[in-house]
Amino acid sequence: MSALDDALAAAAAAGPAFRDLPPARIAGFLEGIAVNIEALGDGLITTAAAETALPAARLTGERGRTVGQLRLFARTVTEGSWVRARIDRAQPARTPAPRPDLRSMLVPLGPVAV
């Protein structure tokens, strides 16, 4: 198995437990990744440039975008609207047929790899 296969297997195994964490813990995890990426400093850009042949300016922008998105996702997880919770109350007297109480929300399905 490759390192990528190992990482994917570990992410899939952690998915169910991660899904059940409180939003503040998930947001903290995402913020921690952002902090760690920033802490790598210019060494990350130098290594990425050597591995990809992309210019440092492009990689610096990509790093900033990634860190910004991680922080946006952390705020979104904490704020909670992403679950799109919906409650349609029962209407037993509705005609021609009663409507049952219906509730729904989005839930994480598992890891995403890009």
mmCIF file of C-alpha atoms in Angstrom:
data_model
loop_
_atom_site.group_PDB
_atom_site.id
_atom_site.type_symbol
_atom_site.label_atom_id
_atom_site.label_comp_id
_atom_site.label_asym_id
_atom_site.label_seq_id
_atom_site.Cartn_x
_atom_site.Cartn_y
_atom_site.Cartn_z
ATOM 1 C CA MET A 1 0.000 0.000 0.000
ATOM 2 C CA SER A 2 1.185 3.527 -0.767
ATOM 3 C CA ALA A 3 1.347 6.407 1.675
ATOM 4 C CA LEU A 4 -1.670 7.886 -0.117
ATOM 5 C CA ASP A 5 -3.635 4.662 0.363
ATOM 6 C CA ASP A 6 -2.667 4.667 4.041
ATOM 7 C CA ALA A 7 -3.805 8.288 4.445
ATOM 8 C CA LEU A 8 -7.118 7.589 2.713
ATOM 9 C CA ALA A 9 -7.742 4.506 4.851
ATOM 10 C CA ALA A 10 -6.962 6.442 8.038
ATOM 11 C CA ALA A 11 -9.280 9.294 6.993
ATOM 12 C CA ALA A 12 -12.105 6.879 6.182
ATOM 13 C CA ALA A 13 -11.658 5.122 9.535
ATOM 14 C CA ALA A 14 -11.724 8.445 11.427
ATOM 15 C CA GLY A 15 -14.779 9.753 9.546
ATOM 16 C CA PRO A 16 -17.560 8.364 11.760
ATOM 17 C CA ALA A 17 -15.952 9.532 15.022
ATOM 18 C CA PHE A 18 -15.048 12.921 13.545
ATOM 19 C CA ARG A 19 -18.635 13.419 12.348
ATOM 20 C CA ASP A 20 -19.866 13.097 15.949
ATOM 21 C CA LEU A 21 -17.516 15.739 17.388
ATOM 22 C CA PRO A 22 -19.013 18.995 18.646
ATOM 23 C CA PRO A 23 -18.748 21.837 16.107
ATOM 24 C CA ALA A 24 -16.240 23.723 18.272
ATOM 25 C CA ARG A 25 -13.850 20.747 18.181
ATOM 26 C CA ILE A 26 -14.135 20.421 14.402
ATOM 27 C CA ALA A 27 -13.572 24.169 13.999
ATOM 28 C CA GLY A 28 -10.538 23.955 16.277
ATOM 29 C CA PHE A 29 -9.143 21.110 14.193
ATOM 30 C CA LEU A 30 -9.534 23.146 10.979
ATOM 31 C CA GLU A 31 -8.015 26.240 12.589
ATOM 32 C CA GLY A 32 -5.110 24.109 13.811
ATOM 33 C CA ILE A 33 -4.387 22.969 10.259
ATOM 34 C CA ALA A 34 -4.385 26.609 9.113
ATOM 35 C CA VAL A 35 -1.974 27.569 11.892
ATOM 36 C CA ASN A 36 0.327 24.652 11.053
ATOM 37 C CA ILE A 37 0.403 25.568 7.358
ATOM 38 C CA GLU A 38 1.310 29.150 8.258
ATOM 39 C CA ALA A 39 3.977 27.939 10.681
ATOM 40 C CA LEU A 40 5.765 26.102 7.864
ATOM 41 C CA GLY A 41 6.618 29.529 6.464
ATOM 42 C CA ASP A 42 8.712 29.925 3.345
ATOM 43 C CA GLY A 43 10.061 26.388 3.667
ATOM 44 C CA LEU A 44 6.707 25.111 2.433
ATOM 45 C CA ILE A 45 6.856 27.407 -0.598
ATOM 46 C CA THR A 46 10.448 26.396 -1.391
ATOM 47 C CA THR A 47 9.641 22.684 -1.176
ATOM 48 C CA ALA A 48 6.440 23.004 -3.181
ATOM 49 C CA ALA A 49 8.232 25.019 -5.877
ATOM 50 C CA ALA A 50 10.918 22.348 -6.141
ATOM 51 C CA GLU A 51 8.323 19.565 -6.371
ATOM 52 C CA THR A 52 5.898 21.274 -8.768
ATOM 53 C CA ALA A 53 7.969 23.837 -10.699
ATOM 54 C CA LEU A 54 5.256 26.396 -9.924
ATOM 55 C CA PRO A 55 6.462 29.931 -9.185
ATOM 56 C CA ALA A 56 6.738 31.037 -5.564
ATOM 57 C CA ALA A 57 4.181 33.818 -6.093
ATOM 58 C CA ARG A 58 1.547 31.315 -7.257
ATOM 59 C CA LEU A 59 2.280 28.969 -4.351
ATOM 60 C CA THR A 60 2.148 31.832 -1.846
ATOM 61 C CA GLY A 61 -1.296 32.724 -3.187
ATOM 62 C CA GLU A 62 -2.419 29.094 -2.992
ATOM 63 C CA ARG A 63 -1.215 28.876 0.602
ATOM 64 C CA GLY A 64 -3.152 32.023 1.508
ATOM 65 C CA ARG A 65 -6.284 30.727 -0.238
ATOM 66 C CA THR A 66 -6.043 27.372 1.526
ATOM 67 C CA VAL A 67 -5.549 28.935 4.954
ATOM 68 C CA GLY A 68 -8.438 31.321 4.278
ATOM 69 C CA GLN A 69 -10.735 28.484 3.228
ATOM 70 C CA LEU A 70 -9.857 26.421 6.300
ATOM 71 C CA ARG A 71 -10.772 29.378 8.499
ATOM 72 C CA LEU A 72 -13.969 29.983 6.548
ATOM 73 C CA PHE A 73 -14.941 26.323 6.982
ATOM 74 C CA ALA A 74 -14.167 26.573 10.720
ATOM 75 C CA ARG A 75 -16.499 29.580 11.053
ATOM 76 C CA THR A 76 -19.181 27.839 8.990
ATOM 77 C CA VAL A 77 -19.020 24.693 11.131
ATOM 78 C CA THR A 78 -19.371 26.791 14.281
ATOM 79 C CA GLU A 79 -22.201 28.925 12.857
ATOM 80 C CA GLY A 80 -24.129 25.816 11.774
ATOM 81 C CA SER A 81 -26.310 26.902 8.856
ATOM 82 C CA TRP A 82 -24.522 24.438 6.561
ATOM 83 C CA VAL A 83 -26.666 21.597 7.968
ATOM 84 C CA ARG A 84 -29.775 23.211 6.444
ATOM 85 C CA ALA A 85 -31.935 21.931 9.272
ATOM 86 C CA ARG A 86 -35.579 21.807 8.283
ATOM 87 C CA ILE A 87 -38.688 21.060 10.316
ATOM 88 C CA ASP A 88 -42.043 20.647 8.622
ATOM 89 C CA ARG A 89 -44.570 20.213 11.405
ATOM 90 C CA ALA A 90 -47.321 17.648 11.103
ATOM 91 C CA GLN A 91 -50.667 18.795 9.801
ATOM 92 C CA PRO A 92 -53.054 16.005 10.793
ATOM 93 C CA ALA A 93 -56.112 17.943 9.602
ATOM 94 C CA ARG A 94 -54.700 18.719 6.154
ATOM 95 C CA THR A 95 -56.785 17.590 3.211
ATOM 96 C CA PRO A 96 -56.838 15.630 1.080
ATOM 97 C CA ALA A 97 -54.272 13.801 3.256
ATOM 98 C CA PRO A 98 -52.593 14.551 6.597
ATOM 99 C CA ARG A 99 -48.946 15.582 6.522
ATOM 100 C CA PRO A 100 -46.562 13.814 8.906
ATOM 101 C CA ASP A 101 -43.922 15.598 10.957
ATOM 102 C CA LEU A 102 -40.858 15.734 8.675
ATOM 103 C CA ARG A 103 -37.356 16.726 9.802
ATOM 104 C CA SER A 104 -34.139 16.714 7.846
ATOM 105 C CA MET A 105 -30.583 18.016 7.924
ATOM 106 C CA LEU A 106 -27.336 17.460 6.091
ATOM 107 C CA VAL A 107 -24.740 15.215 7.719
ATOM 108 C CA PRO A 108 -21.105 14.614 6.765
ATOM 109 C CA LEU A 109 -20.606 11.478 4.702
ATOM 110 C CA GLY A 110 -16.852 11.110 5.061
ATOM 111 C CA PRO A 111 -13.492 12.494 3.979
ATOM 112 C CA VAL A 112 -12.985 14.418 0.768
ATOM 113 C CA ALA A 113 -9.775 14.174 -1.241
ATOM 114 C CA VAL A 114 -8.807 16.775 -3.802
#
